[in-house]
PDB file of C-alpha atoms (C1' of nucleotides) in Angstrom:
ATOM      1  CA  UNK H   1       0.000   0.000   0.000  1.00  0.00           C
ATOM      2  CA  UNK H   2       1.624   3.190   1.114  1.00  0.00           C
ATOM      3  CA  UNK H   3       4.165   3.024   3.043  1.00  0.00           C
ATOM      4  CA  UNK H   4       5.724   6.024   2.779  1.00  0.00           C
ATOM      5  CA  UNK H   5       2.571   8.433   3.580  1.00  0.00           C
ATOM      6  CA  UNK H   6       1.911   6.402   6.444  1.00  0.00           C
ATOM      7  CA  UNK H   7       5.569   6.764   8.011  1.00  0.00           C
ATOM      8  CA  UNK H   8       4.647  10.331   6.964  1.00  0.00           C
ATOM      9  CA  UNK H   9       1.667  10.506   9.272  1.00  0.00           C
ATOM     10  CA  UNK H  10       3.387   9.282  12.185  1.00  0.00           C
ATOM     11  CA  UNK H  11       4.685  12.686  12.380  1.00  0.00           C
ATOM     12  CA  UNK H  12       0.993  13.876  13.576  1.00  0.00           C
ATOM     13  CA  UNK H  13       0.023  10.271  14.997  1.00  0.00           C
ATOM     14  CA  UNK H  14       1.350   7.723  16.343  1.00  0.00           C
ATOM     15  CA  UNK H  15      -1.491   5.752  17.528  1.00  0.00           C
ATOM     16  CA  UNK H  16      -3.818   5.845  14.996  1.00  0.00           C
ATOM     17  CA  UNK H  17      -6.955   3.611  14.828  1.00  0.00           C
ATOM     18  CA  UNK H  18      -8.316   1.724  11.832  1.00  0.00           C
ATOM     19  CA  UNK H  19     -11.296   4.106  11.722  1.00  0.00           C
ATOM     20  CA  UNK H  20      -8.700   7.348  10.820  1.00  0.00           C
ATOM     21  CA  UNK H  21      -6.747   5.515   9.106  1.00  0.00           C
ATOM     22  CA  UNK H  22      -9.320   4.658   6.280  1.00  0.00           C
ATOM     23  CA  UNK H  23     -10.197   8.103   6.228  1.00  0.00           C
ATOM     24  CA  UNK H  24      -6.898   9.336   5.234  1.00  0.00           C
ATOM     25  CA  UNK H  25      -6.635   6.703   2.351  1.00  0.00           C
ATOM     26  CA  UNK H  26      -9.322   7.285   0.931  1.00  0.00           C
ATOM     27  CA  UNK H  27      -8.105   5.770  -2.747  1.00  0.00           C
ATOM     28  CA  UNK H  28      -7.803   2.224  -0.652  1.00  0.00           C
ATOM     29  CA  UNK H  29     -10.540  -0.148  -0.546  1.00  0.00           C
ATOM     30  CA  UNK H  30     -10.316  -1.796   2.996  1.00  0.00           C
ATOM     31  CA  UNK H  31     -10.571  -5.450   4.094  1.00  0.00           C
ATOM     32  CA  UNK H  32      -9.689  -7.225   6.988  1.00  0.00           C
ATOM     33  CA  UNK H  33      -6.017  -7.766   5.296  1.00  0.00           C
ATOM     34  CA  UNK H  34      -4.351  -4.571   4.145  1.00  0.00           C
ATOM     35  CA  UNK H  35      -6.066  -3.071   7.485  1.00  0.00           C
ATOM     36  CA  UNK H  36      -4.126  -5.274   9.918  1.00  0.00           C
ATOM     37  CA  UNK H  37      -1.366  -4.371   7.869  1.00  0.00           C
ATOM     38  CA  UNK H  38      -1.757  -0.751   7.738  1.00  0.00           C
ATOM     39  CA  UNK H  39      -2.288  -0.584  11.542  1.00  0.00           C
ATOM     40  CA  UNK H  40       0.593  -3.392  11.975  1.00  0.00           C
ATOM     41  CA  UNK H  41       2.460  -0.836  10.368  1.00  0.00           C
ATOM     42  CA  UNK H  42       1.949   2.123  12.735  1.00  0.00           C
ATOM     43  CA  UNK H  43       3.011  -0.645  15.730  1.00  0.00           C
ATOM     44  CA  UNK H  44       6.277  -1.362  13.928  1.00  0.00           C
ATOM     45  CA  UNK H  45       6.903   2.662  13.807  1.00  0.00           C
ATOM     46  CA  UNK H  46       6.422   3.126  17.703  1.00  0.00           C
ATOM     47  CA  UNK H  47       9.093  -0.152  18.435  1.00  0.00           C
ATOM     48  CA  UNK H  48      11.568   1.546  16.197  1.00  0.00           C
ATOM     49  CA  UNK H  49      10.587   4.992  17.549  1.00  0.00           C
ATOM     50  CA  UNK H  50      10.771   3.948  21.236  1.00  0.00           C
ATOM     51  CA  UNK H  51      13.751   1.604  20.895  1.00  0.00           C
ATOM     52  CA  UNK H  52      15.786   4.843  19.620  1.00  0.00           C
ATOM     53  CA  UNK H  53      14.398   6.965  22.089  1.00  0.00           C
ATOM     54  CA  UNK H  54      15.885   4.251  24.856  1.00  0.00           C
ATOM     55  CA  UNK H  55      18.910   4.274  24.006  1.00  0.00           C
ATOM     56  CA  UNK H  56      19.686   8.219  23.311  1.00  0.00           C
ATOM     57  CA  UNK H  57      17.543   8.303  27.058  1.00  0.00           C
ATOM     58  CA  UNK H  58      20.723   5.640  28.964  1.00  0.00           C
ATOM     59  CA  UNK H  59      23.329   7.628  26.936  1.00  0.00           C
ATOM     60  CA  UNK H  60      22.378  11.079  28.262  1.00  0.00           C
ATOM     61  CA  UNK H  61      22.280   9.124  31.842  1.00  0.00           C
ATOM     62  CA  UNK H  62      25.436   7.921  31.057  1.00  0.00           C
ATOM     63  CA  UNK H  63      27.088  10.863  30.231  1.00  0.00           C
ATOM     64  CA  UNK H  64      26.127  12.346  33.596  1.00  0.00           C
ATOM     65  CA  UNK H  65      22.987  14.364  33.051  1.00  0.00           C
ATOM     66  CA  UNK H  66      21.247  14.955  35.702  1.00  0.00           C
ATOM     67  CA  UNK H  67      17.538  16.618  34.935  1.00  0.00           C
ATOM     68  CA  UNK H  68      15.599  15.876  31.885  1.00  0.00           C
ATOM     69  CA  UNK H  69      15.130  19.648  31.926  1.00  0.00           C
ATOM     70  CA  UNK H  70      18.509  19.389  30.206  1.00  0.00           C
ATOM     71  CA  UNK H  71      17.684  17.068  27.430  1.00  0.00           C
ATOM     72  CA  UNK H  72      16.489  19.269  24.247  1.00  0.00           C
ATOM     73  CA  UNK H  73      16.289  17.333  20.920  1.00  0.00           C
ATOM     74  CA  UNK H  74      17.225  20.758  18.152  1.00  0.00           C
ATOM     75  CA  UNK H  75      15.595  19.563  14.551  1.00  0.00           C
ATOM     76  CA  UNK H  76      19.578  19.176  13.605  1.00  0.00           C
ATOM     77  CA  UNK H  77      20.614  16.750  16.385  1.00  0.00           C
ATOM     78  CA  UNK H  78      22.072  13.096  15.801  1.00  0.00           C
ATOM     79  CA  UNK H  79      18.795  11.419  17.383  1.00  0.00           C
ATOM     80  CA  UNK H  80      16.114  14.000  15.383  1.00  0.00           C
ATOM     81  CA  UNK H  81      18.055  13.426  11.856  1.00  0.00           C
ATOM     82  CA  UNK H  82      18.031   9.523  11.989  1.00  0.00           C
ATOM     83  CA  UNK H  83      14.324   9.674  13.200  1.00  0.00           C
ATOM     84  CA  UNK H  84      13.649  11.857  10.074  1.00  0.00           C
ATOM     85  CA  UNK H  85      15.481   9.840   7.969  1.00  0.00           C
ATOM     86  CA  UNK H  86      13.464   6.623   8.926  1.00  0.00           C
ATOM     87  CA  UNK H  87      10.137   8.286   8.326  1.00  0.00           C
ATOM     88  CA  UNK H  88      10.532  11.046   5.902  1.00  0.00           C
ATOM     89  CA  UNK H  89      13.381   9.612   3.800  1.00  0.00           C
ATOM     90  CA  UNK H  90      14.798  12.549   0.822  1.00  0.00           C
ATOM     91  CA  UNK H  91      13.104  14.831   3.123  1.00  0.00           C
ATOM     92  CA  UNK H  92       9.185  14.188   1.603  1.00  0.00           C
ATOM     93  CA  UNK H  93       7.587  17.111   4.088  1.00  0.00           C
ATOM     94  CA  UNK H  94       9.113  19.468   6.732  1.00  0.00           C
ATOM     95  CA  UNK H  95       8.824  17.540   9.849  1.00  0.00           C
ATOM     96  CA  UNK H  96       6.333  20.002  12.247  1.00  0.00           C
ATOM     97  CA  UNK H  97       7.682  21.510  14.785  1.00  0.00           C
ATOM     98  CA  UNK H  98       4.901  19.056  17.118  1.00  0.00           C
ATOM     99  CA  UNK H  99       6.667  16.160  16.354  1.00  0.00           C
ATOM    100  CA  UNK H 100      10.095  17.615  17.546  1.00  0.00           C
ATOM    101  CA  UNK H 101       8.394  18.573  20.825  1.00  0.00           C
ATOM    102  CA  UNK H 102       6.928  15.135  21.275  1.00  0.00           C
ATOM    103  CA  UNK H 103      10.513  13.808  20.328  1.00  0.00           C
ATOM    104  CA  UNK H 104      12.022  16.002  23.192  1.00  0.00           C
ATOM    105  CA  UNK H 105       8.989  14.761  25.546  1.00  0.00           C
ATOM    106  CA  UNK H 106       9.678  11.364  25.050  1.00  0.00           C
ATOM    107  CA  UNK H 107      13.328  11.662  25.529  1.00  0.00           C
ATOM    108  CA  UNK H 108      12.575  13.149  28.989  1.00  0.00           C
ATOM    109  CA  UNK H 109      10.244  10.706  30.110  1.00  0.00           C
ATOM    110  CA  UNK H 110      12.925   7.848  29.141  1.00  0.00           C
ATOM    111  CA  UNK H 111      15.077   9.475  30.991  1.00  0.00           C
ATOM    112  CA  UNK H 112      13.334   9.763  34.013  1.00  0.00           C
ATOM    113  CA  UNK H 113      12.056   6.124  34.023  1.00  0.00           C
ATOM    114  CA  UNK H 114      15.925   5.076  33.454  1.00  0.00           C
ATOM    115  CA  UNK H 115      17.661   7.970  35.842  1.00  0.00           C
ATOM    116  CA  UNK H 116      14.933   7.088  38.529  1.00  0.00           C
ATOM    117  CA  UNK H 117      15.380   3.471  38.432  1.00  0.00           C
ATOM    118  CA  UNK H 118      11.937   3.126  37.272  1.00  0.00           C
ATOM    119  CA  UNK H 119      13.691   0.684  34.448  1.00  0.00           C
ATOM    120  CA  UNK H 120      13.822  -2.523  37.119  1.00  0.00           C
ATOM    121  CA  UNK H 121      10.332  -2.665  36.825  1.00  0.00           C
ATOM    122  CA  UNK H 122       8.591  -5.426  34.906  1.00  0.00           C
ATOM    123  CA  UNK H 123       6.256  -2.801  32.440  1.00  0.00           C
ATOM    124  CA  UNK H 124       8.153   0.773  33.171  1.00  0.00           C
ATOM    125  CA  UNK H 125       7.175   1.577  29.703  1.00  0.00           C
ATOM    126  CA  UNK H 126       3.763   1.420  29.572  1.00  0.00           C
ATOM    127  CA  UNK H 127       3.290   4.539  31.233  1.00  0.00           C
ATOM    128  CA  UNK H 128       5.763   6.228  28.954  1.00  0.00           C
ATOM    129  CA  UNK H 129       3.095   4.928  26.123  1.00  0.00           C
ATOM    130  CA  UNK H 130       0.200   6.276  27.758  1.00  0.00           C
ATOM    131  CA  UNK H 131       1.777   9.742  27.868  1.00  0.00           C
ATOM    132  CA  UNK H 132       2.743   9.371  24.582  1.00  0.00           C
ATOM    133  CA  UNK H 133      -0.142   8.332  23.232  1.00  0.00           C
ATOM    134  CA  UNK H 134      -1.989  11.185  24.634  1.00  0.00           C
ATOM    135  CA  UNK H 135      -0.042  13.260  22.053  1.00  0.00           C
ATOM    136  CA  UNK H 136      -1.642  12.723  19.025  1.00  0.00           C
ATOM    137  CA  UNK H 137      -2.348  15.491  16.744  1.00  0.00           C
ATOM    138  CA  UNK H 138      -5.408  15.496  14.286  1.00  0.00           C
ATOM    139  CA  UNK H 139      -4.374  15.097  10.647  1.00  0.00           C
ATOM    140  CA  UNK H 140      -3.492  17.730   8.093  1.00  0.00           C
ATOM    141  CA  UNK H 141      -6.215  17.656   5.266  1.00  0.00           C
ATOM    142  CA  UNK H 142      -3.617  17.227   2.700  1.00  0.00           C
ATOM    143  CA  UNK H 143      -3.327  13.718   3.623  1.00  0.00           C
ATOM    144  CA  UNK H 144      -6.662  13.153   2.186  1.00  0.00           C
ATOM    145  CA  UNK H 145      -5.844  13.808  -1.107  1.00  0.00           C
ATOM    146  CA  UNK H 146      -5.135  10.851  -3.351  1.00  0.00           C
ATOM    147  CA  UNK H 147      -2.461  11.748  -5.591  1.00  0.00           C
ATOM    148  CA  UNK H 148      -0.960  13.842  -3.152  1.00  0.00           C
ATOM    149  CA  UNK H 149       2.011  11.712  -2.786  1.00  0.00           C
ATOM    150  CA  UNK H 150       2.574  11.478  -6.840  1.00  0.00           C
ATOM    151  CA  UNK H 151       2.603  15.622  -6.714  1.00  0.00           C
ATOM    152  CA  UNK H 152       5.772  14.642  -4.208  1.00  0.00           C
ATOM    153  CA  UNK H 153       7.371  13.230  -7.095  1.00  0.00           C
ATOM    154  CA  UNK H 154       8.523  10.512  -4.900  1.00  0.00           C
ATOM    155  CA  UNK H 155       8.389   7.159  -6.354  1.00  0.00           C
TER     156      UNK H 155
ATOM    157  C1'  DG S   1     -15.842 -13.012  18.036  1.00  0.00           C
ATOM    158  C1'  DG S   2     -13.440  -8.499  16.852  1.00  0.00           C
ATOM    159  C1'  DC S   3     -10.150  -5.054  17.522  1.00  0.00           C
ATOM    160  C1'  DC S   4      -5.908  -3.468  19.335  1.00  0.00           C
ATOM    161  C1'  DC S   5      -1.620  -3.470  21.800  1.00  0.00           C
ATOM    162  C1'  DC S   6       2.908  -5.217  22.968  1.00  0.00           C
ATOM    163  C1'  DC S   7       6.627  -8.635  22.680  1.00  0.00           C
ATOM    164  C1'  DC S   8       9.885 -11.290  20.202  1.00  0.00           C
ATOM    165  C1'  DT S   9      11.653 -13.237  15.795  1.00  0.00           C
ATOM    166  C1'  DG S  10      13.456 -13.580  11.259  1.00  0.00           C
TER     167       DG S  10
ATOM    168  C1'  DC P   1       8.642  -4.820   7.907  1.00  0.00           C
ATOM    169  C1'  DA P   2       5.937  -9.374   8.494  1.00  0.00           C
ATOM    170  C1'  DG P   3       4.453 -13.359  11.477  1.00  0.00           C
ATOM    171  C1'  DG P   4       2.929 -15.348  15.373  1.00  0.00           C
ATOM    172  C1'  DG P   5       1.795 -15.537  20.244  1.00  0.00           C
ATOM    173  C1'  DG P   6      -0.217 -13.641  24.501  1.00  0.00           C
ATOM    174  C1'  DG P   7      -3.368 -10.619  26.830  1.00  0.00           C
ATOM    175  C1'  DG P   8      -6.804  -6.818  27.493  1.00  0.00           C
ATOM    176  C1'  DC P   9     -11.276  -4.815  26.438  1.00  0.00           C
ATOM    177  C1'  DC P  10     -15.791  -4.584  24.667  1.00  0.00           C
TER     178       DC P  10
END
DNA sequence: GGCCCCCCTG
DNA sequence: CAGGGGGGCC
């Protein structure tokens, strides 16, 4: 299907439902298939997502950091670029400014599950998720449009 | 049952 | 990323 506008999305959402989803592809006709797919999809985003937001989260504990007030995550940072690179490879869209904040959020709350010791519990993460998950943004209308990735000119 | 999430693999 | 398993919630 379409890959690429859906690692796209994930910029506004990253816990989409089916119910969104098949509004924002609108040129897709649904089944029980390509939608366990599609919102397979969005799970396999948030494990890469998290897993990179782990291990920048021990690193800045390693390094001595102290308060997540100190973390910041700047759109030109190591950790922001290879998250932009996994979902909006040759640059697609300008990443909003939203998803850098909820980058930066995340990174703090890793931080202080892991500087806290919170990390020796069996599910520490889950409430990470929750947080998370309460960021969603609604979708930009562009997304509706069905040949809006061809005017891209991405393949 | 259906839908969704996470976890772990390959 | 796809598959498969386990568990939670209608």
């Amino acid at each position: 299907m379409h890959l690429r506008k859906a690692k796209l999305m994930f910029f506004y959402t990253r816990y989409p439902n089916s119910g969104i989803l098949k509004i924002y592809f609108p040129d897709v006709s649904f089944n029980k298939n390509n939608t366990a797919q599609l919102v397979k999809w969005f799970s396999n985003f948030r494990e890469f997502y998290y897993i990179q937001m782990e291990k920048y989260a021990r690193q800045a504990v390693a390094d001595g950091c102290s308060s997540a007030d100190e973390l910041t995550v700047a759109r030109d940072s190591e950790l922001y670029r290879h998250l932009n690179l996994h979902y909006n490879r040759n640059n697609q869209i300008e990443s909003p400014e939203s998803f850098r904040m909820v980058v930066e959020q995340t990174l703090r709350e890793f931080f202080r599950a892991i500087y806290n010791k919170r990390d020796i519990e069996s599910s520490w993460k889950k409430a990470i998720y929750k947080v998370i998950a309460r960021m969603d943004e609604p979708l930009p209308d562009f997304f509706k449009s069905a040949n809006w990735m061809e005017q891209l000119g991405e393949v």
